[in-house]
PDB file of C-alpha atoms and ligand atoms in Angstrom:
ATOM      1  CA  MET A 148      96.524 115.611 104.773  1.00 64.00           C
ATOM      2  CA  GLY A 149      93.712 115.146 102.209  1.00 81.00           C
ATOM      3  CA  SER A 150      90.675 112.995 102.779  1.00 92.00           C
ATOM      4  CA  ILE A 151      90.754 109.531 104.338  1.00 96.00           C
ATOM      5  CA  ILE A 152      87.918 108.221 102.165  1.00 96.00           C
ATOM      6  CA  TYR A 153      88.346 107.848  98.406  1.00 93.00           C
ATOM      7  CA  GLY A 154      86.569 106.213  95.492  1.00 89.00           C
ATOM      8  CA  PRO A 155      84.366 104.305  95.121  1.00 91.00           C
ATOM      9  CA  VAL A 156      86.669 102.480  92.737  1.00 91.00           C
ATOM     10  CA  PRO A 157      85.867  99.533  90.466  1.00 90.00           C
ATOM     11  CA  SER A 158      87.559  96.465  91.881  1.00 90.00           C
ATOM     12  CA  TRP A 159      87.819  93.170  90.022  1.00 88.00           C
ATOM     13  CA  ARG A 160      87.895  91.486  93.429  1.00 88.00           C
ATOM     14  CA  LEU A 161      85.348  93.459  95.448  1.00 93.00           C
ATOM     15  CA  GLY A 162      82.960  95.137  92.985  1.00 92.00           C
ATOM     16  CA  ARG A 163      82.257  98.803  93.860  1.00 94.00           C
ATOM     17  CA  SER A 164      84.763  99.486  96.585  1.00 94.00           C
ATOM     18  CA  LEU A 165      84.746 102.589  98.801  1.00 96.00           C
ATOM     19  CA  GLY A 166      88.344 103.113  99.904  1.00 95.00           C
ATOM     20  CA  ILE A 167      89.340 103.966 103.474  1.00 97.00           C
ATOM     21  CA  ASP A 168      92.971 104.995 103.893  1.00 96.00           C
ATOM     22  CA  LEU A 169      93.946 104.861 107.573  1.00 97.00           C
ATOM     23  CA  LEU A 170      97.488 105.970 106.689  1.00 96.00           C
ATOM     24  CA  SER A 171      96.747 108.898 104.329  1.00 92.00           C
ATOM     25  CA  THR A 172     100.432 109.887 104.409  1.00 91.00           C
ATOM     26  CA  LYS A 173     101.966 112.063 101.707  1.00 89.00           C
ATOM     27  CA  GLY A 174     104.031 109.243 100.215  1.00 89.00           C
ATOM     28  CA  LYS A 175     103.756 105.486 100.558  1.00 92.00           C
ATOM     29  CA  THR A 176     104.036 104.081 104.093  1.00 95.00           C
ATOM     30  CA  CYS A 177     104.650 100.366 104.005  1.00 97.00           C
ATOM     31  CA  SER A 178     106.411  97.404 105.591  1.00 96.00           C
ATOM     32  CA  PHE A 179     107.267  96.163 102.084  1.00 96.00           C
ATOM     33  CA  ASP A 180     108.697  97.822  98.989  1.00 96.00           C
ATOM     34  CA  CYS A 181     107.375  95.466  96.305  1.00 97.00           C
ATOM     35  CA  ILE A 182     109.173  95.719  92.975  1.00 96.00           C
ATOM     36  CA  TYR A 183     105.835  96.018  91.146  1.00 96.00           C
ATOM     37  CA  CYS A 184     104.195  98.582  93.454  1.00 95.00           C
ATOM     38  CA  GLN A 185     102.007 101.052  91.522  1.00 92.00           C
ATOM     39  CA  LEU A 186     102.637 103.676  94.215  1.00 91.00           C
ATOM     40  CA  GLY A 187     106.365 103.886  93.480  1.00 87.00           C
ATOM     41  CA  ARG A 188     109.096 103.462  96.086  1.00 87.00           C
ATOM     42  CA  THR A 189     108.244 103.286  99.784  1.00 84.00           C
ATOM     43  CA  VAL A 190     108.812 106.740 101.310  1.00 87.00           C
ATOM     44  CA  GLN A 191     108.272 105.707 104.916  1.00 86.00           C
ATOM     45  CA  SER A 192     109.501 102.203 105.714  1.00 91.00           C
ATOM     46  CA  VAL A 193     107.553 101.273 108.814  1.00 91.00           C
ATOM     47  CA  ALA A 194     107.353  97.955 110.616  1.00 91.00           C
ATOM     48  CA  GLU A 195     105.661  99.029 113.859  1.00 93.00           C
ATOM     49  CA  ARG A 196     102.037 100.022 114.310  1.00 97.00           C
ATOM     50  CA  SER A 197     100.960 103.547 115.200  1.00 97.00           C
ATOM     51  CA  GLU A 198      98.045 105.952 114.774  1.00 97.00           C
ATOM     52  CA  PHE A 199      98.159 107.909 111.510  1.00 96.00           C
ATOM     53  CA  VAL A 200      94.649 109.394 111.362  1.00 96.00           C
ATOM     54  CA  ARG A 201      92.253 110.171 114.172  1.00 97.00           C
ATOM     55  CA  LEU A 202      88.943 108.381 114.360  1.00 97.00           C
ATOM     56  CA  ASP A 203      86.976 111.585 114.893  1.00 97.00           C
ATOM     57  CA  LYS A 204      88.192 112.785 111.470  1.00 97.00           C
ATOM     58  CA  LEU A 205      87.169 109.457 109.941  1.00 97.00           C
ATOM     59  CA  ALA A 206      83.756 109.726 111.654  1.00 97.00           C
ATOM     60  CA  THR A 207      83.204 113.195 110.138  1.00 97.00           C
ATOM     61  CA  GLU A 208      84.051 111.924 106.643  1.00 96.00           C
ATOM     62  CA  LEU A 209      81.879 108.835 107.040  1.00 97.00           C
ATOM     63  CA  GLU A 210      78.850 110.995 107.817  1.00 95.00           C
ATOM     64  CA  LYS A 211      79.280 112.665 104.401  1.00 94.00           C
ATOM     65  CA  VAL A 212      79.255 109.394 102.437  1.00 94.00           C
ATOM     66  CA  LYS A 213      76.570 107.622 104.456  1.00 91.00           C
ATOM     67  CA  ASP A 214      74.233 107.152 101.510  1.00 88.00           C
ATOM     68  CA  ILE A 215      76.788 106.139  98.921  1.00 88.00           C
ATOM     69  CA  GLY A 216      76.234 102.866  97.092  1.00 88.00           C
ATOM     70  CA  ALA A 217      79.111 100.402  97.321  1.00 94.00           C
ATOM     71  CA  ASP A 218      79.617  96.664  97.678  1.00 95.00           C
ATOM     72  CA  TYR A 219      82.437  96.997 100.226  1.00 97.00           C
ATOM     73  CA  ALA A 220      84.127  99.606 102.368  1.00 97.00           C
ATOM     74  CA  THR A 221      87.753  98.620 101.831  1.00 97.00           C
ATOM     75  CA  PHE A 222      90.758  99.456 103.998  1.00 98.00           C
ATOM     76  CA  SER A 223      93.588 100.066 101.546  1.00 96.00           C
ATOM     77  CA  GLY A 224      95.336 103.228 100.310  1.00 89.00           C
ATOM     78  CA  VAL A 225      98.906 104.538 100.335  1.00 92.00           C
ATOM     79  CA  GLY A 226     100.466 101.559 102.098  1.00 95.00           C
ATOM     80  CA  GLU A 227      99.789  98.716 104.494  1.00 97.00           C
ATOM     81  CA  PRO A 228      96.546  99.227 106.488  1.00 98.00           C
ATOM     82  CA  THR A 229      97.465  96.933 109.410  1.00 98.00           C
ATOM     83  CA  LEU A 230     100.221  99.422 110.325  1.00 97.00           C
ATOM     84  CA  ALA A 231      97.393 101.611 111.680  1.00 98.00           C
ATOM     85  CA  SER A 232      97.020 100.775 115.363  1.00 98.00           C
ATOM     86  CA  ASN A 233      93.377 101.932 115.307  1.00 98.00           C
ATOM     87  CA  LEU A 234      92.350  99.558 112.495  1.00 98.00           C
ATOM     88  CA  GLY A 235      90.042  97.494 114.718  1.00 98.00           C
ATOM     89  CA  GLU A 236      88.220 100.553 116.079  1.00 98.00           C
ATOM     90  CA  ALA A 237      87.987 101.976 112.557  1.00 98.00           C
ATOM     91  CA  ILE A 238      86.400  98.767 111.228  1.00 98.00           C
ATOM     92  CA  ARG A 239      83.775  98.920 113.987  1.00 98.00           C
ATOM     93  CA  LEU A 240      83.111 102.602 113.231  1.00 98.00           C
ATOM     94  CA  VAL A 241      82.747 102.061 109.469  1.00 98.00           C
ATOM     95  CA  LYS A 242      80.342  99.184 110.000  1.00 97.00           C
ATOM     96  CA  SER A 243      78.188 101.147 112.417  1.00 97.00           C
ATOM     97  CA  VAL A 244      77.982 104.281 110.225  1.00 97.00           C
ATOM     98  CA  LEU A 245      77.848 102.840 106.698  1.00 97.00           C
ATOM     99  CA  GLY A 246      76.363  99.422 107.320  1.00 95.00           C
ATOM    100  CA  LEU A 247      78.492  98.048 104.464  1.00 96.00           C
ATOM    101  CA  PRO A 248      80.553  94.863 104.500  1.00 97.00           C
ATOM    102  CA  VAL A 249      84.170  95.703 105.310  1.00 98.00           C
ATOM    103  CA  ALA A 250      87.238  94.343 103.512  1.00 98.00           C
ATOM    104  CA  VAL A 251      90.918  94.790 104.366  1.00 98.00           C
ATOM    105  CA  LEU A 252      93.680  94.429 101.769  1.00 98.00           C
ATOM    106  CA  THR A 253      96.859  93.432 103.583  1.00 98.00           C
ATOM    107  CA  ASN A 254     100.380  92.447 102.581  1.00 98.00           C
ATOM    108  CA  SER A 255     100.268  89.830 105.411  1.00 98.00           C
ATOM    109  CA  SER A 256     103.497  91.176 106.940  1.00 97.00           C
ATOM    110  CA  LEU A 257     101.994  91.686 110.414  1.00 97.00           C
ATOM    111  CA  MET A 258      99.853  88.531 110.475  1.00 97.00           C
ATOM    112  CA  THR A 259     102.222  87.079 113.046  1.00 96.00           C
ATOM    113  CA  ARG A 260     100.903  89.634 115.567  1.00 97.00           C
ATOM    114  CA  GLU A 261      97.978  88.494 117.670  1.00 97.00           C
ATOM    115  CA  ASP A 262      96.499  92.024 117.872  1.00 98.00           C
ATOM    116  CA  VAL A 263      96.496  92.325 114.079  1.00 98.00           C
ATOM    117  CA  ARG A 264      94.809  88.944 113.616  1.00 98.00           C
ATOM    118  CA  TYR A 265      92.230  89.898 116.258  1.00 98.00           C
ATOM    119  CA  GLU A 266      91.398  93.168 114.481  1.00 98.00           C
ATOM    120  CA  LEU A 267      91.273  91.547 111.038  1.00 98.00           C
ATOM    121  CA  ARG A 268      88.687  89.091 112.389  1.00 98.00           C
ATOM    122  CA  LEU A 269      86.272  92.060 112.595  1.00 98.00           C
ATOM    123  CA  ALA A 270      86.311  92.410 108.788  1.00 98.00           C
ATOM    124  CA  ASP A 271      83.915  90.562 106.492  1.00 98.00           C
ATOM    125  CA  ALA A 272      86.654  89.897 103.940  1.00 98.00           C
ATOM    126  CA  VAL A 273      90.439  89.846 104.207  1.00 98.00           C
ATOM    127  CA  VAL A 274      92.561  89.834 101.053  1.00 98.00           C
ATOM    128  CA  ALA A 275      96.064  88.716 102.035  1.00 98.00           C
ATOM    129  CA  LYS A 276      99.076  88.986  99.770  1.00 98.00           C
ATOM    130  CA  VAL A 277     101.496  86.106  99.116  1.00 98.00           C
ATOM    131  CA  ASP A 278     103.783  86.563  96.116  1.00 98.00           C
ATOM    132  CA  ALA A 279     106.825  84.422  96.777  1.00 98.00           C
ATOM    133  CA  PRO A 280     107.447  80.663  96.855  1.00 98.00           C
ATOM    134  CA  ASN A 281     110.553  80.900  99.060  1.00 98.00           C
ATOM    135  CA  GLU A 282     112.492  83.221 101.362  1.00 97.00           C
ATOM    136  CA  LYS A 283     114.916  84.336  98.662  1.00 97.00           C
ATOM    137  CA  MET A 284     112.157  85.460  96.303  1.00 98.00           C
ATOM    138  CA  PHE A 285     110.228  86.996  99.201  1.00 98.00           C
ATOM    139  CA  ARG A 286     113.204  89.328  99.748  1.00 97.00           C
ATOM    140  CA  GLN A 287     113.613  89.880  96.009  1.00 97.00           C
ATOM    141  CA  ILE A 288     109.937  90.625  95.149  1.00 97.00           C
ATOM    142  CA  ASN A 289     108.473  92.131  98.320  1.00 97.00           C
ATOM    143  CA  ARG A 290     111.650  93.615  99.835  1.00 96.00           C
ATOM    144  CA  PRO A 291     110.253  93.465 103.398  1.00 96.00           C
ATOM    145  CA  ILE A 292     111.547  95.547 106.258  1.00 92.00           C
ATOM    146  CA  THR A 293     109.747  93.500 108.913  1.00 81.00           C
ATOM    147  CA  ARG A 294     111.802  90.913 110.789  1.00 84.00           C
ATOM    148  CA  TYR A 295     109.380  88.106 109.975  1.00 92.00           C
ATOM    149  CA  THR A 296     110.324  85.405 107.514  1.00 96.00           C
ATOM    150  CA  LEU A 297     108.002  84.104 104.796  1.00 97.00           C
ATOM    151  CA  THR A 298     107.659  80.848 106.746  1.00 98.00           C
ATOM    152  CA  GLU A 299     106.522  82.728 109.854  1.00 97.00           C
ATOM    153  CA  ILE A 300     104.026  84.747 107.813  1.00 98.00           C
ATOM    154  CA  LEU A 301     102.603  81.623 106.131  1.00 98.00           C
ATOM    155  CA  ASN A 302     102.252  79.896 109.504  1.00 98.00           C
ATOM    156  CA  ALA A 303     100.428  82.964 110.823  1.00 98.00           C
ATOM    157  CA  LEU A 304      98.115  82.934 107.787  1.00 98.00           C
ATOM    158  CA  LYS A 305      97.263  79.285 108.481  1.00 98.00           C
ATOM    159  CA  LEU A 306      96.509  80.192 112.095  1.00 98.00           C
ATOM    160  CA  PHE A 307      94.368  83.123 110.957  1.00 98.00           C
ATOM    161  CA  ARG A 308      92.437  80.807 108.634  1.00 98.00           C
ATOM    162  CA  LYS A 309      91.492  78.655 111.644  1.00 97.00           C
ATOM    163  CA  GLU A 310      90.468  81.690 113.710  1.00 96.00           C
ATOM    164  CA  TYR A 311      88.606  83.617 111.014  1.00 98.00           C
ATOM    165  CA  HIS A 312      85.064  82.918 109.823  1.00 96.00           C
ATOM    166  CA  GLY A 313      84.826  85.633 107.166  1.00 98.00           C
ATOM    167  CA  LYS A 314      85.974  85.428 103.548  1.00 98.00           C
ATOM    168  CA  LEU A 315      89.728  84.944 103.277  1.00 98.00           C
ATOM    169  CA  ALA A 316      91.244  85.518  99.840  1.00 98.00           C
ATOM    170  CA  LEU A 317      94.884  85.034  98.940  1.00 98.00           C
ATOM    171  CA  GLN A 318      96.176  87.509  96.399  1.00 98.00           C
ATOM    172  CA  MET A 319      99.148  86.257  94.422  1.00 98.00           C
ATOM    173  CA  MET A 320     100.902  88.705  92.130  1.00 98.00           C
ATOM    174  CA  PHE A 321     102.655  86.955  89.246  1.00 98.00           C
ATOM    175  CA  ILE A 322     105.446  88.648  87.315  1.00 98.00           C
ATOM    176  CA  GLU A 323     108.420  87.458  85.298  1.00 97.00           C
ATOM    177  CA  ALA A 324     110.405  86.654  88.462  1.00 97.00           C
ATOM    178  CA  ASN A 325     107.919  84.125  89.902  1.00 98.00           C
ATOM    179  CA  LYS A 326     105.968  82.942  86.842  1.00 97.00           C
ATOM    180  CA  ASP A 327     107.726  79.559  86.814  1.00 98.00           C
ATOM    181  CA  TYR A 328     106.747  78.867  90.430  1.00 98.00           C
ATOM    182  CA  ALA A 329     102.990  78.476  89.963  1.00 98.00           C
ATOM    183  CA  LEU A 330     102.982  74.907  91.304  1.00 98.00           C
ATOM    184  CA  GLU A 331     104.862  75.933  94.469  1.00 98.00           C
ATOM    185  CA  MET A 332     102.490  78.893  94.910  1.00 98.00           C
ATOM    186  CA  ALA A 333      99.470  76.614  94.467  1.00 98.00           C
ATOM    187  CA  LYS A 334     100.877  74.335  97.204  1.00 98.00           C
ATOM    188  CA  ILE A 335     101.158  77.351  99.493  1.00 98.00           C
ATOM    189  CA  ALA A 336      97.517  78.199  98.761  1.00 98.00           C
ATOM    190  CA  VAL A 337      96.433  74.620  99.501  1.00 98.00           C
ATOM    191  CA  GLY A 338      98.246  74.878 102.851  1.00 97.00           C
ATOM    192  CA  VAL A 339      96.398  78.081 103.805  1.00 97.00           C
ATOM    193  CA  LEU A 340      92.963  76.959 102.517  1.00 96.00           C
ATOM    194  CA  PRO A 341      91.544  80.360 101.512  1.00 98.00           C
ATOM    195  CA  ASP A 342      87.992  80.792 100.244  1.00 98.00           C
ATOM    196  CA  GLU A 343      89.404  82.278  97.067  1.00 97.00           C
ATOM    197  CA  VAL A 344      92.718  82.694  95.251  1.00 98.00           C
ATOM    198  CA  GLN A 345      93.161  85.881  93.242  1.00 97.00           C
ATOM    199  CA  ILE A 346      95.812  85.543  90.553  1.00 98.00           C
ATOM    200  CA  ASN A 347      97.021  88.990  89.674  1.00 96.00           C
ATOM    201  CA  THR A 348      99.628  90.637  87.456  1.00 97.00           C
ATOM    202  CA  PRO A 349     100.515  94.355  87.533  1.00 95.00           C
ATOM    203  CA  LEU A 350      98.140  95.867  84.969  1.00 91.00           C
ATOM    204  CA  ARG A 351      98.629  99.424  86.150  1.00 86.00           C
ATOM    205  CA  PRO A 352     101.823 101.318  85.287  1.00 84.00           C
ATOM    206  CA  CYS A 353     104.847 100.327  87.366  1.00 89.00           C
ATOM    207  CA  ARG A 354     108.460  99.269  86.867  1.00 88.00           C
ATOM    208  CA  VAL A 355     107.526  95.650  86.079  1.00 94.00           C
ATOM    209  CA  LYS A 356     105.752  94.375  82.968  1.00 94.00           C
ATOM    210  CA  PRO A 357     102.536  92.363  83.424  1.00 96.00           C
ATOM    211  CA  LEU A 358     102.320  88.769  82.269  1.00 97.00           C
ATOM    212  CA  THR A 359     100.156  88.099  79.215  1.00 97.00           C
ATOM    213  CA  PRO A 360      96.666  86.525  79.390  1.00 97.00           C
ATOM    214  CA  ALA A 361      98.182  83.288  78.018  1.00 97.00           C
ATOM    215  CA  GLU A 362     100.857  83.215  80.752  1.00 98.00           C
ATOM    216  CA  ILE A 363      98.255  83.852  83.449  1.00 98.00           C
ATOM    217  CA  ALA A 364      96.048  81.089  81.998  1.00 97.00           C
ATOM    218  CA  THR A 365      99.004  78.667  82.225  1.00 98.00           C
ATOM    219  CA  ILE A 366      99.587  79.657  85.867  1.00 98.00           C
ATOM    220  CA  ARG A 367      95.911  79.237  86.654  1.00 97.00           C
ATOM    221  CA  ARG A 368      95.977  75.597  85.526  1.00 97.00           C
ATOM    222  CA  GLU A 369      98.221  74.741  88.498  1.00 98.00           C
ATOM    223  CA  PHE A 370      95.479  75.922  90.874  1.00 97.00           C
ATOM    224  CA  THR A 371      92.738  73.503  89.807  1.00 96.00           C
ATOM    225  CA  SER A 372      92.584  71.827  93.226  1.00 95.00           C
ATOM    226  CA  LEU A 373      91.597  75.120  94.900  1.00 96.00           C
ATOM    227  CA  PRO A 374      87.825  75.696  95.313  1.00 93.00           C
ATOM    228  CA  LYS A 375      87.677  79.194  93.771  1.00 96.00           C
ATOM    229  CA  VAL A 376      90.253  80.939  91.619  1.00 97.00           C
ATOM    230  CA  ILE A 377      89.834  84.252  89.793  1.00 96.00           C
ATOM    231  CA  THR A 378      92.348  86.099  87.646  1.00 96.00           C
ATOM    232  CA  ALA A 379      92.832  89.788  86.884  1.00 93.00           C
ATOM    233  CA  TYR A 380      92.132  89.133  83.192  1.00 92.00           C
ATOM    234  CA  GLU A 381      88.862  87.246  83.662  1.00 85.00           C
ATOM    235  CA  ALA A 382      87.015  88.924  86.502  1.00 73.00           C
ATOM    236  CA  PRO A 383      84.345  91.523  85.639  1.00 70.00           C
ATOM    237  CA  LYS A 384      84.911  95.117  86.679  1.00 71.00           C
ATOM    238  CA  PRO A 385      81.939  97.373  87.474  1.00 72.00           C
ATOM    239  CA  ASP A 386      81.461 100.924  86.187  1.00 69.00           C
ATOM    240  CA  VAL A 387      81.726 103.392  89.023  1.00 73.00           C
ATOM    241  CA  MET A 388      82.465 107.104  89.416  1.00 70.00           C
ATOM    242  CA  PRO A 389      84.692 108.270  92.298  1.00 75.00           C
ATOM    243  CA  LEU A 390      83.511 111.087  94.584  1.00 72.00           C
ATOM    244  CA  ASN A 391      86.850 112.880  94.429  1.00 75.00           C
ATOM    245  CA  LEU A 392      89.103 112.100  91.482  1.00 73.00           C
ATOM    246  CA  MET A 393      92.293 113.623  92.939  1.00 73.00           C
ATOM    247  CA  GLU A 394      92.025 111.714  96.228  1.00 74.00           C
ATOM    248  CA  THR A 395      91.319 108.531  94.274  1.00 76.00           C
ATOM    249  CA  LEU A 396      94.234 108.953  91.849  1.00 74.00           C
ATOM    250  CA  ARG A 397      96.568 109.473  94.822  1.00 73.00           C
ATOM    251  CA  ARG A 398      95.820 105.872  95.877  1.00 75.00           C
ATOM    252  CA  ARG A 399      95.220 104.392  92.404  1.00 72.00           C
ATOM    253  CA  PRO A 400      97.415 106.317  89.985  1.00 67.00           C
ATOM    254  CA  LYS A 401      96.687 106.305  86.269  1.00 59.00           C
ATOM    255  CA  ASP A 402      93.864 103.831  86.478  1.00 49.00           C
ATOM    256  CA  SER A 403      92.448 102.955  83.069  1.00 40.00           C
ATOM    257  CA  GLN A 404      89.833 100.664  81.643  1.00 40.00           C
ATOM    258  CA  GLN A 405      92.353  97.874  81.273  1.00 41.00           C
ATOM    259  CA  GLN A 406      93.854  98.248  84.719  1.00 41.00           C
ATOM    260  CA  ARG A 407      92.294  96.360  87.535  1.00 42.00           C
ATOM    261  CA  ARG A 408      92.870  95.991  91.219  1.00 42.00           C
TER     262      ARG A 408
HETATM  263  S1  SF4 B  75     102.567  95.852 100.024  1.00 63.95           S
HETATM  264 FE1  SF4 B  75     101.277  96.954  98.595  1.00 63.95          FE
HETATM  265  S2  SF4 B  75     101.628  99.133  99.070  1.00 63.95           S
HETATM  266 FE2  SF4 B  75     103.272  97.973 100.058  1.00 63.95          FE
HETATM  267  S3  SF4 B  75     104.941  98.038  98.586  1.00 63.95           S
HETATM  268 FE3  SF4 B  75     103.782  96.131  98.214  1.00 63.95          FE
HETATM  269  S4  SF4 B  75     102.277  96.633  96.628  1.00 63.95           S
HETATM  270 FE4  SF4 B  75     103.058  98.580  97.461  1.00 63.95          FE
END
């Protein structure tokens, strides 16, 4: 296993983001196998939580990056961070050592679990993925292995919104398959009431082509009733140099100036 901490990376959503990968597995470990995933196919399809890295190892790495400048310490990496059963303890540890705001990027697949929602409440920002307007497209785009339906996940997100006082952002990835469903996706966002909607399209190399700036602008127009909407083409991206390029590229392959997360 390499290091748990990577970056900082420039994030169009979070500024200078220091990555924490609580999975750190050799290949991707995820409860989804999204058709646009930049990490390639899911190597370990996992739907149950377990411990992947020990907190004492994380504590040792945190000591080494104590003085690093970043806007957020962000739980992300080679898969779905809520699969780590020690996520809550890790959030507490990161906050106490680094003193940075903590964000978690999640695919929302385990939001139905009370323990996951409880642990996510410890974060300052939660970025939750919703890409599909209906169950059929959920299976087609995200290819979940969890038993939860899209309806159950959306209901859990609404519940989380009521419980959570931090910043909740909904990330919606638009590709050819769902680009004509912007109105339905906007209605989903209105139902969840996030602080922010992040309209994304896969700008880093993967098996799916990104939508054009004009297509994303058309999609954005359906979201005018939401209080804050940003898109991958509009948001600024800070300049930042990662501590360890290899460990960063493992989580963000072939990043380039035009590619944003
Ligand atoms: S949820 Fe994220 S890591 Fe998992 S398959 Fe989808 S894009 Fe890849």
